[in-house]
Each structure stands twice: as C-alpha cells, then as structure tokens.
Short mmCIF file of C-alpha atoms and ligand atoms in Angstrom, two decimals:
data_model
loop_
_atom_site.label_atom_id
_atom_site.label_comp_id
_atom_site.label_asym_id
_atom_site.label_seq_id
_atom_site.Cartn_x
_atom_site.Cartn_y
_atom_site.Cartn_z
CA MET A 276 3.45 18.59 -41.31
CA ASN A 277 1.28 15.89 -42.26
CA TRP A 278 2.09 13.98 -38.83
CA PRO A 279 -0.69 11.64 -39.02
CA GLU A 280 0.80 10.41 -42.44
CA ILE A 281 4.44 10.10 -40.85
CA GLU A 282 2.93 7.84 -38.31
CA GLU A 283 1.25 5.50 -40.34
CA ARG A 284 4.67 4.84 -41.91
CA LEU A 285 7.18 5.12 -38.61
CA TYR A 286 5.27 3.51 -35.40
CA LEU A 287 4.24 0.73 -34.78
CA ARG A 288 0.36 0.08 -35.25
CA THR A 289 -0.66 0.29 -31.49
CA PHE A 290 -2.84 3.21 -30.99
CA ARG A 291 -6.45 4.69 -32.19
CA ARG A 292 -5.60 8.34 -32.36
CA VAL A 293 -7.82 10.94 -32.13
CA PRO A 294 -7.03 13.36 -35.43
CA VAL A 295 -5.57 16.02 -33.43
CA THR A 296 -1.59 16.75 -33.15
CA LEU A 297 -0.89 18.78 -30.26
CA VAL A 298 1.67 21.33 -29.57
CA ARG A 299 1.53 23.18 -26.68
CA GLY A 300 -0.63 23.60 -23.33
CA GLU A 301 -1.44 25.90 -20.38
CA GLY A 302 -3.15 25.41 -17.41
CA VAL A 303 -6.37 23.21 -18.75
CA ARG A 304 -5.74 24.24 -22.25
CA VAL A 305 -3.81 22.81 -25.58
CA TRP A 306 -3.19 24.08 -28.62
CA ASP A 307 -2.85 21.82 -31.72
CA ASP A 308 -0.51 22.38 -34.59
CA HIS A 309 -3.02 24.82 -36.64
CA GLY A 310 -2.77 26.71 -33.25
CA LYS A 311 -6.36 25.93 -32.65
CA GLU A 312 -7.23 25.93 -28.74
CA TYR A 313 -9.29 23.63 -26.81
CA ILE A 314 -10.38 22.71 -23.31
CA ASP A 315 -8.59 19.27 -21.96
CA CYS A 316 -11.09 17.14 -20.40
CA VAL A 317 -8.44 14.18 -20.67
CA GLY A 318 -5.91 15.47 -18.96
CA GLY A 319 -3.32 13.05 -20.31
CA TRP A 320 -5.24 10.23 -19.08
CA ALA A 321 -5.34 11.55 -15.28
CA VAL A 322 -1.65 12.26 -15.39
CA ASN A 323 -1.99 16.37 -15.31
CA THR A 324 -2.25 16.90 -12.44
CA LEU A 325 -1.29 20.15 -12.13
CA GLY A 326 -2.64 21.35 -15.65
CA HIS A 327 -0.25 21.83 -18.90
CA CYS A 328 3.27 23.81 -17.57
CA HIS A 329 2.61 24.82 -14.46
CA PRO A 330 5.18 27.21 -13.59
CA VAL A 331 5.19 25.35 -9.97
CA LEU A 332 6.18 21.77 -11.57
CA VAL A 333 8.69 23.26 -14.78
CA GLU A 334 10.76 25.20 -12.09
CA ALA A 335 10.96 22.50 -10.21
CA ILE A 336 12.02 20.36 -13.08
CA GLU A 337 14.46 23.49 -14.44
CA ARG A 338 16.24 23.08 -11.45
CA GLN A 339 16.69 19.74 -11.08
CA ALA A 340 18.16 19.50 -14.23
CA ARG A 341 20.93 21.77 -13.71
CA THR A 342 21.53 20.31 -10.35
CA LEU A 343 21.64 16.18 -10.70
CA ILE A 344 19.42 14.17 -13.22
CA HIS A 345 20.14 10.84 -12.73
CA THR A 346 22.78 9.22 -10.69
CA SER A 347 21.68 5.35 -9.75
CA ASN A 348 20.12 3.69 -7.06
CA GLN A 349 23.76 2.72 -6.30
CA PHE A 350 23.32 6.17 -4.19
CA TYR A 351 21.52 8.17 -2.28
CA THR A 352 19.94 11.20 -3.61
CA VAL A 353 17.92 13.85 -1.93
CA PRO A 354 14.61 14.00 -3.70
CA GLN A 355 13.94 10.56 -4.08
CA LEU A 356 13.69 10.95 0.18
CA GLU A 357 11.78 14.27 0.08
CA LEU A 358 9.18 12.45 -2.51
CA ALA A 359 9.50 9.65 -0.64
CA ARG A 360 8.72 11.72 2.92
CA VAL A 361 5.47 13.57 1.66
CA LEU A 362 3.62 10.16 0.72
CA ILE A 363 4.30 8.35 3.96
CA GLU A 364 3.76 11.82 5.79
CA ASN A 365 0.31 11.96 3.99
CA SER A 366 -1.00 8.11 3.72
CA CYS A 367 -1.46 5.19 5.86
CA LEU A 368 1.65 3.74 4.30
CA ASP A 369 5.54 3.14 5.93
CA ARG A 370 7.87 2.73 2.72
CA VAL A 371 8.10 3.40 -0.67
CA PHE A 372 9.77 2.42 -3.89
CA PHE A 373 9.60 4.37 -6.82
CA ALA A 374 9.38 3.13 -10.72
CA ASN A 375 8.74 4.63 -14.13
CA SER A 376 5.42 3.53 -14.42
CA GLY A 377 1.79 2.35 -13.54
CA VAL A 378 2.44 -1.40 -14.57
CA GLU A 379 6.05 -1.17 -12.91
CA ALA A 380 4.55 -0.34 -9.54
CA THR A 381 1.51 -2.77 -9.76
CA GLU A 382 4.41 -5.55 -11.01
CA GLY A 383 6.40 -4.79 -8.17
CA ALA A 384 3.51 -4.63 -5.60
CA VAL A 385 2.84 -8.09 -7.05
CA LYS A 386 6.42 -9.39 -6.50
CA LEU A 387 6.51 -7.93 -2.94
CA ALA A 388 2.95 -9.79 -2.18
CA ARG A 389 4.66 -12.85 -3.69
CA ARG A 390 7.84 -12.37 -1.33
CA TYR A 391 5.23 -12.09 1.85
CA GLY A 392 4.03 -15.26 0.46
CA LYS A 393 7.15 -16.88 0.52
CA LEU A 394 8.27 -15.53 4.09
CA HIS A 395 4.89 -15.65 5.96
CA LEU A 396 2.40 -17.77 4.28
CA GLY A 397 4.09 -20.79 3.66
CA GLY A 398 5.15 -19.93 0.01
CA ALA A 399 1.46 -18.61 -1.53
CA TYR A 400 1.87 -16.81 -4.53
CA GLU A 401 -1.50 -16.68 -6.40
CA VAL A 402 -3.22 -12.90 -6.57
CA ILE A 403 -7.03 -12.69 -6.94
CA THR A 404 -8.19 -9.88 -9.52
CA VAL A 405 -11.32 -8.84 -10.48
CA GLY A 406 -13.36 -8.53 -13.39
CA HIS A 407 -13.07 -5.24 -15.58
CA SER A 408 -10.31 -4.27 -14.03
CA PHE A 409 -7.12 -2.74 -15.34
CA HIS A 410 -3.55 -3.24 -13.74
CA GLY A 411 -1.31 -2.56 -16.82
CA ARG A 412 0.22 -4.43 -19.78
CA THR A 413 3.15 -6.08 -19.04
CA ILE A 414 2.84 -10.16 -19.35
CA ALA A 415 2.08 -10.72 -15.69
CA MET A 416 -0.15 -7.63 -15.45
CA THR A 417 -2.13 -8.80 -18.44
CA ALA A 418 -3.17 -11.88 -16.79
CA ALA A 419 -3.85 -9.76 -13.62
CA THR A 420 -5.93 -7.31 -15.74
CA ALA A 421 -9.00 -9.36 -15.46
CA GLN A 422 -10.41 -8.80 -19.51
CA SER A 423 -10.28 -10.98 -22.11
CA LYS A 424 -10.31 -8.32 -24.65
CA TYR A 425 -6.72 -7.94 -23.16
CA GLN A 426 -5.80 -11.46 -22.32
CA GLU A 427 -6.57 -13.51 -25.73
CA LEU A 428 -3.56 -11.58 -27.85
CA TYR A 429 -1.31 -12.89 -25.64
CA ALA A 430 -2.07 -16.16 -24.19
CA PRO A 431 -0.36 -18.17 -23.07
CA LEU A 432 0.25 -15.88 -19.64
CA PRO A 433 1.74 -16.61 -16.67
CA VAL A 434 -0.07 -18.54 -13.78
CA GLY A 435 -0.22 -17.03 -10.46
CA PHE A 436 -3.62 -15.02 -11.04
CA THR A 437 -7.40 -15.26 -10.05
CA ASN A 438 -10.02 -13.36 -11.77
CA VAL A 439 -12.69 -13.36 -10.29
CA GLU A 440 -16.40 -11.15 -10.25
CA TRP A 441 -16.31 -7.51 -9.20
CA ASN A 442 -17.83 -5.81 -6.70
CA ASP A 443 -18.46 -9.63 -5.13
CA VAL A 444 -16.61 -10.34 -1.30
CA GLU A 445 -18.38 -13.91 -2.36
CA ALA A 446 -16.53 -14.19 -5.48
CA ILE A 447 -12.99 -13.57 -3.82
CA LYS A 448 -14.00 -15.74 -1.19
CA ALA A 449 -14.62 -18.56 -3.24
CA GLY A 450 -11.59 -17.72 -4.97
CA THR A 451 -9.08 -17.87 -2.49
CA THR A 452 -6.94 -21.24 -1.53
CA SER A 453 -4.07 -21.69 0.35
CA LEU A 454 -1.66 -20.63 -2.49
CA THR A 455 -3.64 -16.74 -2.48
CA CYS A 456 -0.83 -13.87 -1.06
CA ALA A 457 -2.88 -11.18 -2.06
CA VAL A 458 -6.43 -9.64 -3.14
CA MET A 459 -5.36 -6.42 -6.19
CA LEU A 460 -7.85 -4.00 -6.35
CA GLU A 461 -8.54 -0.49 -8.07
CA PRO A 462 -11.09 1.33 -5.28
CA ILE A 463 -12.85 3.04 -8.18
CA GLN A 464 -12.56 0.98 -11.60
CA GLY A 465 -11.34 3.85 -14.38
CA GLU A 466 -10.37 1.84 -17.55
CA ALA A 467 -13.77 0.01 -17.26
CA GLY A 468 -15.77 3.62 -16.96
CA VAL A 469 -15.59 4.41 -13.87
CA ARG A 470 -16.89 1.97 -12.14
CA ILE A 471 -17.60 2.83 -8.28
CA PRO A 472 -18.64 -0.56 -6.07
CA ASP A 473 -21.07 -0.58 -3.57
CA GLU A 474 -19.99 1.19 -0.26
CA ASP A 475 -19.02 -1.56 1.76
CA TYR A 476 -16.99 -3.63 -0.57
CA LEU A 477 -13.64 -3.04 -0.24
CA ARG A 478 -14.56 -3.24 4.14
CA LYS A 479 -15.81 -6.20 3.15
CA VAL A 480 -12.69 -7.38 0.89
CA ARG A 481 -10.65 -6.00 3.63
CA ASP A 482 -11.91 -7.64 6.41
CA TRP A 483 -11.50 -11.11 4.20
CA CYS A 484 -7.65 -10.46 3.40
CA ASP A 485 -7.47 -9.70 7.58
CA GLU A 486 -9.40 -13.02 8.34
CA LYS A 487 -6.80 -14.97 5.98
CA GLY A 488 -3.88 -13.50 6.95
CA ILE A 489 -3.89 -12.03 2.75
CA LEU A 490 -2.33 -8.53 1.91
CA PHE A 491 -4.43 -6.32 0.47
CA ILE A 492 -3.23 -4.08 -2.41
CA LEU A 493 -4.99 -1.21 -3.67
CA ASP A 494 -3.95 -0.20 -7.52
CA GLU A 495 -4.86 3.82 -6.65
CA ILE A 496 -2.49 4.23 -10.33
CA GLN A 497 -5.48 6.39 -11.46
CA THR A 498 -7.85 7.38 -8.24
CA GLY A 499 -4.67 8.46 -6.22
CA VAL A 500 -3.16 12.20 -6.19
CA ALA A 501 -6.43 13.82 -5.21
CA ARG A 502 -8.30 12.84 -8.79
CA THR A 503 -11.21 11.36 -6.54
CA GLY A 504 -11.43 14.26 -3.97
CA THR A 505 -9.42 13.16 -1.39
CA LEU A 506 -5.70 12.38 -0.99
CA PHE A 507 -5.96 9.02 -1.80
CA ALA A 508 -9.58 7.09 -2.57
CA TYR A 509 -9.33 4.41 0.29
CA GLU A 510 -10.34 7.28 2.50
CA GLN A 511 -13.52 7.71 1.11
CA PHE A 512 -14.14 3.94 1.45
CA GLY A 513 -12.59 3.53 5.01
CA VAL A 514 -10.43 0.94 4.52
CA LYS A 515 -6.51 0.95 4.03
CA PRO A 516 -4.43 -0.96 2.18
CA ASP A 517 -1.24 -3.15 2.44
CA ILE A 518 0.32 -2.04 -0.66
CA MET A 519 -0.83 0.75 -2.39
CA THR A 520 0.67 1.81 -6.25
CA LEU A 521 0.68 5.19 -7.90
CA ALA A 522 1.65 6.37 -11.12
CA LYS A 523 -0.72 9.10 -13.60
CA GLY A 524 -1.36 12.05 -11.22
CA LEU A 525 1.58 11.59 -9.61
CA GLY A 526 4.30 13.41 -11.71
CA SER A 527 1.91 15.37 -13.53
CA GLY A 528 3.14 14.33 -16.77
CA VAL A 529 6.68 13.18 -15.84
CA PRO A 530 6.40 9.53 -15.96
CA ILE A 531 7.32 8.38 -12.07
CA GLY A 532 5.26 5.41 -10.69
CA ALA A 533 5.59 4.00 -6.76
CA ILE A 534 4.92 1.27 -4.67
CA LEU A 535 3.88 2.19 -0.95
CA ALA A 536 3.51 -0.74 1.95
CA THR A 537 3.09 -1.35 5.48
CA GLU A 538 5.79 -2.20 7.43
CA LYS A 539 4.23 -5.52 7.91
CA ALA A 540 4.21 -5.66 3.91
CA SER A 541 7.65 -4.66 3.54
CA ALA A 542 8.96 -7.96 2.56
CA PHE A 543 11.60 -6.87 0.14
CA GLN A 544 15.46 -7.38 1.27
CA PRO A 545 18.22 -5.91 -0.46
CA GLY A 546 18.55 -7.25 -4.06
CA ASP A 547 15.18 -8.32 -4.52
CA HIS A 548 13.69 -5.67 -6.59
CA GLY A 549 15.56 -2.82 -8.31
CA GLY A 550 15.46 -0.39 -11.37
CA THR A 551 17.94 1.66 -13.26
CA PHE A 552 15.59 4.80 -13.72
CA GLY A 553 13.07 4.59 -11.04
CA GLY A 554 13.17 7.04 -8.30
CA ASN A 555 15.54 9.22 -10.18
CA PRO A 556 16.76 12.79 -8.97
CA LEU A 557 14.57 14.28 -11.76
CA ALA A 558 11.21 12.22 -12.03
CA CYS A 559 11.16 12.51 -7.82
CA ALA A 560 12.09 16.50 -8.08
CA ALA A 561 8.77 16.44 -10.14
CA GLY A 562 6.91 13.96 -8.04
CA HIS A 563 7.93 15.90 -5.19
CA ALA A 564 6.49 19.78 -6.22
CA VAL A 565 3.36 17.82 -7.49
CA MET A 566 2.54 16.34 -4.26
CA THR A 567 3.88 19.31 -2.21
CA TYR A 568 1.34 21.59 -4.36
CA VAL A 569 -1.22 19.03 -4.06
CA VAL A 570 -1.04 18.85 -0.01
CA GLN A 571 -0.32 22.36 0.62
CA HIS A 572 -3.46 24.04 -2.04
CA ASP A 573 -5.64 20.81 -0.36
CA LEU A 574 -6.65 20.25 -4.20
CA ALA A 575 -8.26 17.48 -2.83
CA SER A 576 -11.34 19.65 -1.38
CA SER A 577 -11.33 21.58 -4.45
CA VAL A 578 -11.22 18.26 -6.29
CA LYS A 579 -14.51 17.31 -4.47
CA ARG A 580 -15.93 20.77 -5.04
CA ALA A 581 -15.40 21.07 -8.92
CA GLY A 582 -16.19 17.46 -8.68
CA GLU A 583 -19.68 18.15 -7.56
CA HIS A 584 -20.69 21.02 -10.05
CA PHE A 585 -19.38 18.99 -12.96
CA MET A 586 -21.67 15.94 -11.65
CA GLN A 587 -24.51 18.43 -11.27
CA GLN A 588 -24.06 19.98 -14.70
CA LEU A 589 -24.01 16.34 -16.38
CA ASP A 590 -26.86 15.74 -14.42
CA GLY A 591 -28.68 18.94 -16.37
CA ILE A 592 -27.48 17.23 -19.92
CA ILE A 593 -29.31 14.00 -18.28
CA ALA A 594 -32.13 16.16 -17.74
CA ASP A 595 -32.22 18.18 -21.06
CA PHE A 596 -30.81 15.10 -23.46
CA ASP A 597 -32.48 11.55 -23.66
CA VAL A 598 -29.53 10.00 -25.47
CA ALA A 599 -27.57 11.03 -21.81
CA VAL A 600 -28.35 8.17 -19.53
CA GLU A 601 -26.01 7.98 -16.25
CA ALA A 602 -23.29 10.20 -15.06
CA ARG A 603 -21.08 8.79 -12.26
CA GLY A 604 -18.00 9.42 -10.62
CA ARG A 605 -15.83 11.02 -7.40
CA GLY A 606 -13.96 14.24 -7.83
CA LEU A 607 -12.35 14.71 -11.15
CA LEU A 608 -12.82 10.85 -12.28
CA ILE A 609 -16.22 11.14 -14.12
CA ALA A 610 -17.85 9.26 -17.06
CA LEU A 611 -21.12 9.74 -18.95
CA ASP A 612 -23.26 6.97 -20.67
CA PHE A 613 -25.35 6.94 -23.55
CA LYS A 614 -28.30 5.29 -24.71
CA GLU A 615 -25.94 3.80 -27.78
CA ASP A 616 -22.53 3.77 -29.16
CA ILE A 617 -22.10 7.55 -30.52
CA ALA A 618 -18.80 8.22 -27.96
CA ASP A 619 -16.82 7.38 -30.98
CA GLU A 620 -18.95 10.48 -32.85
CA LEU A 621 -18.96 12.54 -29.64
CA THR A 622 -15.06 12.82 -29.48
CA LEU A 623 -14.82 13.96 -32.68
CA ARG A 624 -17.78 16.26 -32.84
CA CYS A 625 -15.80 17.34 -29.20
CA LEU A 626 -12.94 17.87 -30.45
CA ASN A 627 -13.87 20.15 -33.54
CA GLY A 628 -16.23 22.32 -30.92
CA GLY A 629 -12.81 22.43 -28.68
CA LEU A 630 -12.67 20.15 -26.06
CA LEU A 631 -10.87 17.32 -25.51
CA VAL A 632 -12.78 14.25 -24.20
CA ASN A 633 -11.90 10.26 -23.69
CA ARG A 634 -14.20 7.92 -25.28
CA VAL A 635 -13.66 4.56 -22.55
CA ARG A 636 -16.65 2.73 -23.95
CA PRO A 637 -18.26 2.41 -26.65
CA ASN A 638 -21.37 4.32 -25.19
CA THR A 639 -19.17 5.83 -22.27
CA LEU A 640 -17.28 9.17 -22.53
CA ARG A 641 -14.67 9.71 -19.26
CA PHE A 642 -13.73 13.45 -17.89
CA MET A 643 -10.47 13.54 -15.76
CA PRO A 644 -9.22 16.69 -16.74
CA PRO A 645 -6.54 18.33 -14.59
CA LEU A 646 -7.43 18.91 -10.79
CA ILE A 647 -6.58 22.82 -11.30
CA ILE A 648 -10.13 22.96 -13.71
CA SER A 649 -12.20 26.21 -12.50
CA ASN A 650 -15.79 25.94 -12.44
CA GLY A 651 -15.63 28.58 -15.30
CA GLU A 652 -13.64 25.85 -17.33
CA ILE A 653 -15.77 22.90 -16.45
CA ASP A 654 -18.94 25.37 -17.81
CA GLU A 655 -17.41 26.00 -21.08
CA ALA A 656 -16.26 22.71 -21.45
CA ILE A 657 -20.30 21.52 -20.61
CA ARG A 658 -21.59 24.21 -23.08
CA ILE A 659 -19.61 22.93 -25.69
CA LEU A 660 -20.79 19.67 -25.28
CA ARG A 661 -24.59 20.75 -25.26
CA THR A 662 -23.69 22.50 -28.37
CA VAL A 663 -22.13 18.24 -29.83
CA LEU A 664 -25.26 17.00 -28.03
CA SER A 665 -27.50 19.61 -29.96
CA SER A 666 -25.97 18.76 -33.14
CA LEU A 667 -26.94 15.17 -33.73
C1 PLP B 861 -3.33 3.41 -16.07
C2 PLP B 861 -3.17 2.38 -14.70
C3 PLP B 861 -2.09 1.41 -14.93
C4 PLP B 861 -1.00 1.62 -16.08
O1 PLP B 861 -0.15 2.42 -16.20
P1 PLP B 861 0.88 2.99 -17.01
O2 PLP B 861 1.75 3.78 -16.74
O3 PLP B 861 0.52 2.93 -18.55
O4 PLP B 861 1.66 1.44 -17.18
C5 PLP B 861 -2.65 0.41 -13.79
N1 PLP B 861 -3.15 0.27 -13.17
C6 PLP B 861 -4.13 1.86 -13.45
C7 PLP B 861 -5.38 1.50 -12.05
C8 PLP B 861 -4.12 2.45 -14.35
O5 PLP B 861 -5.20 3.40 -13.90
#
C-alpha cells in the first residue's frame, strides 16, 4: 500500500509528514509497514508517557472497554473520580475538570478565568500571554498563542488576549490593566524549542498576580506528568498556579485533557461549562492507570536521571561536532540547536538510521521519548545521531 499517495488524495492538507508509516509499537520502539525498527524519541509529541502499548495501560483500557466505555456527564462514573483523586492528591490544586485534548483544557481554563473575572474582578476578562507560546489551535487559543505564524492565517481573532514579551515580568506588568483577569504561561515552552525562562521569572509573575489579585494559569500540557523530572514543572520553580492545564502525557496516548484549579479559582457553577466526551470512563481509566504508575514508580525521579544522562551525551556531541551548538532541557524534554538550518535533513537521516526525532525549529531538534527509556536505549539513540552527524 502506498499510504502517502492515499493521504495525498484523501486528507486535508494539514501535516508536513515525515515519510514513514508506523504500524506497531512496543516500549520505546516502533515499526513501520516494511518491518523496519526505530527508537522513538518523538514519543507521540511528548504523549507516550509509558511508551508504546505498555501492559499496564493496555490492561486498564481492555478492562474498562469490557465494563463501561461511555455514559455522559449526566451521571457519576467511577474512573472519572478515581483519576480526579490521584491528580488532586498529588498536586497543589483542589478541583479538576476533564476534556478531550490540550486545547480544550486551555480554552476551558480561560473560560474559568473569565468567570472569576466576572464574579471577583469587576468583569475583567483579558488574559495576558507571552511571545513564542503555544496554547493550542482553536480560534480563541490562536489568539492566546502569541506567534504571528499561527495568528495571521485566521485573523480576525477573538479579543481578550494581550500578547507580551516572554521572560520579562515588566512586560507583563505593563500589559496588565483593570480588564486583566489572568496571566497564562507555559513553565517551559515546548513548541518554541524548549525555552526555559530565568530561574526567578515564574516567581516574579506569581508575585505580580498576587499583588493584582489576578489568576496565574500554568499550561503544563507538555511539561506535566513527570516529563521534566518532577510530577509537574511548577515544583521546580517554587510557584503554585491557581489554574493548571494538562493533556499530552496524561493518557499516554489516549486523548484526555484536564483543567485543575484551586478552590479560590473554582468559579464555575453547574451549567457554566461541560462536554459530551470529556471525562468519559474509557479515557479516565487510561489516565488513572498512567497517573498511578507514574506516582507509584516515582517516574519523575527516573526521568530526572535519564534526562541528565541524555544531556551528558548531547554535550559530548557538541564537543565533537562543530555544527551542534547548544543542548537545553529538563528531564526528558530536550532540544539540540545547530549552527545551520539542518534539522529537516537530520530528521530524514535519523529516520533512515532507525531513530525518530522531532524538528521543532529549522535549526533545532527536540527529543521527548517515552519516560520509561533506559540509559542503554538513550545511548543507542545517541549512537545513531552521531553516525548521522558524521555523514553530513
Ligand atoms: C500540545 C500543546 C497544547 C495543545 O494540545 P492539543 O492536545 O494539541 O490541543 C497546548 N499547550 C501546550 C503547552 C502544548 O504543548
């Protein structure tokens, strides 16, 4: 079967795909339709927390599929509340709402902040977001995502978002008005190429929000669920958000998103927000299996160690290859910058060598493998990358 040719005829032209059709996965490995094996350092875009087809996740999905797949939010269901309990017991937040994707979580977080603004801030509704951010692709979240390449295509965009400079608390202060109800940030910007702010930036933004009485929203869709070496990235910056969004790693591949909020920020009343599929038993059973595994096996600590090992290997690459200039990351959210725009070329050559990587910028590769990756598997990936770099 020539799947790329079939896609060319049938699918809306949205994705710039890498020329490979993946058909099977196990652990950190995947196989294509010709049986070729790859080490997966893309991890479904920081989604496959437990790797591919982890038996614990497969078993939880199978069991729930035989028990109850969907009911509607007219009724209480057990997996929804079991997942809620693990999330609340292991975070600084008090309440949760489940959606189906990341963008539904961020959009819902903004709705929650607007309700808070109506009730407590004299009708304030503006949300401040920062340059290079990524919050998803609905029309409203395109306005929140402060990057012209996403915004220009869809103008006019909804009002209510103020885009200011990243990593600059003074810019947030200058952008705050009597209409501001919240600031929304990613603790580490994933889509922008793994951008880590100054150590005290989030602390200063948190303090500013407190001073103004506005809400501090952290979009942890990419950084949450142990990806950066702590269960949530906010733990590393000494701040607590009023609202936090999760998605990518939460279901380890089963679509699910979540809005978490402190009691104070929980401004929704029955009827204010909802959804048909969000929080359904199947997705929540998956999320519960993932969260329970991550917490019980202290995956955050092993991610921290694996991330340090990965970074050491990348530092070795930088020492040996002039074209590689900087490695950044926390845990297993890592980027490698090059002097030249060779990330597309490298992605293709790595593919031929049996390694999946993500070209996040023209001159930057991103690595976000399953959190269960071993040092041996990291070394294997690094060997392939070294061979590819030597062949340039
Ligand atoms: C991926 C991502 C989103 C959007 O999630 P989708 O599930 O693609 O809608 C939002 N914010 C951040 C930080 C992300 O990484």
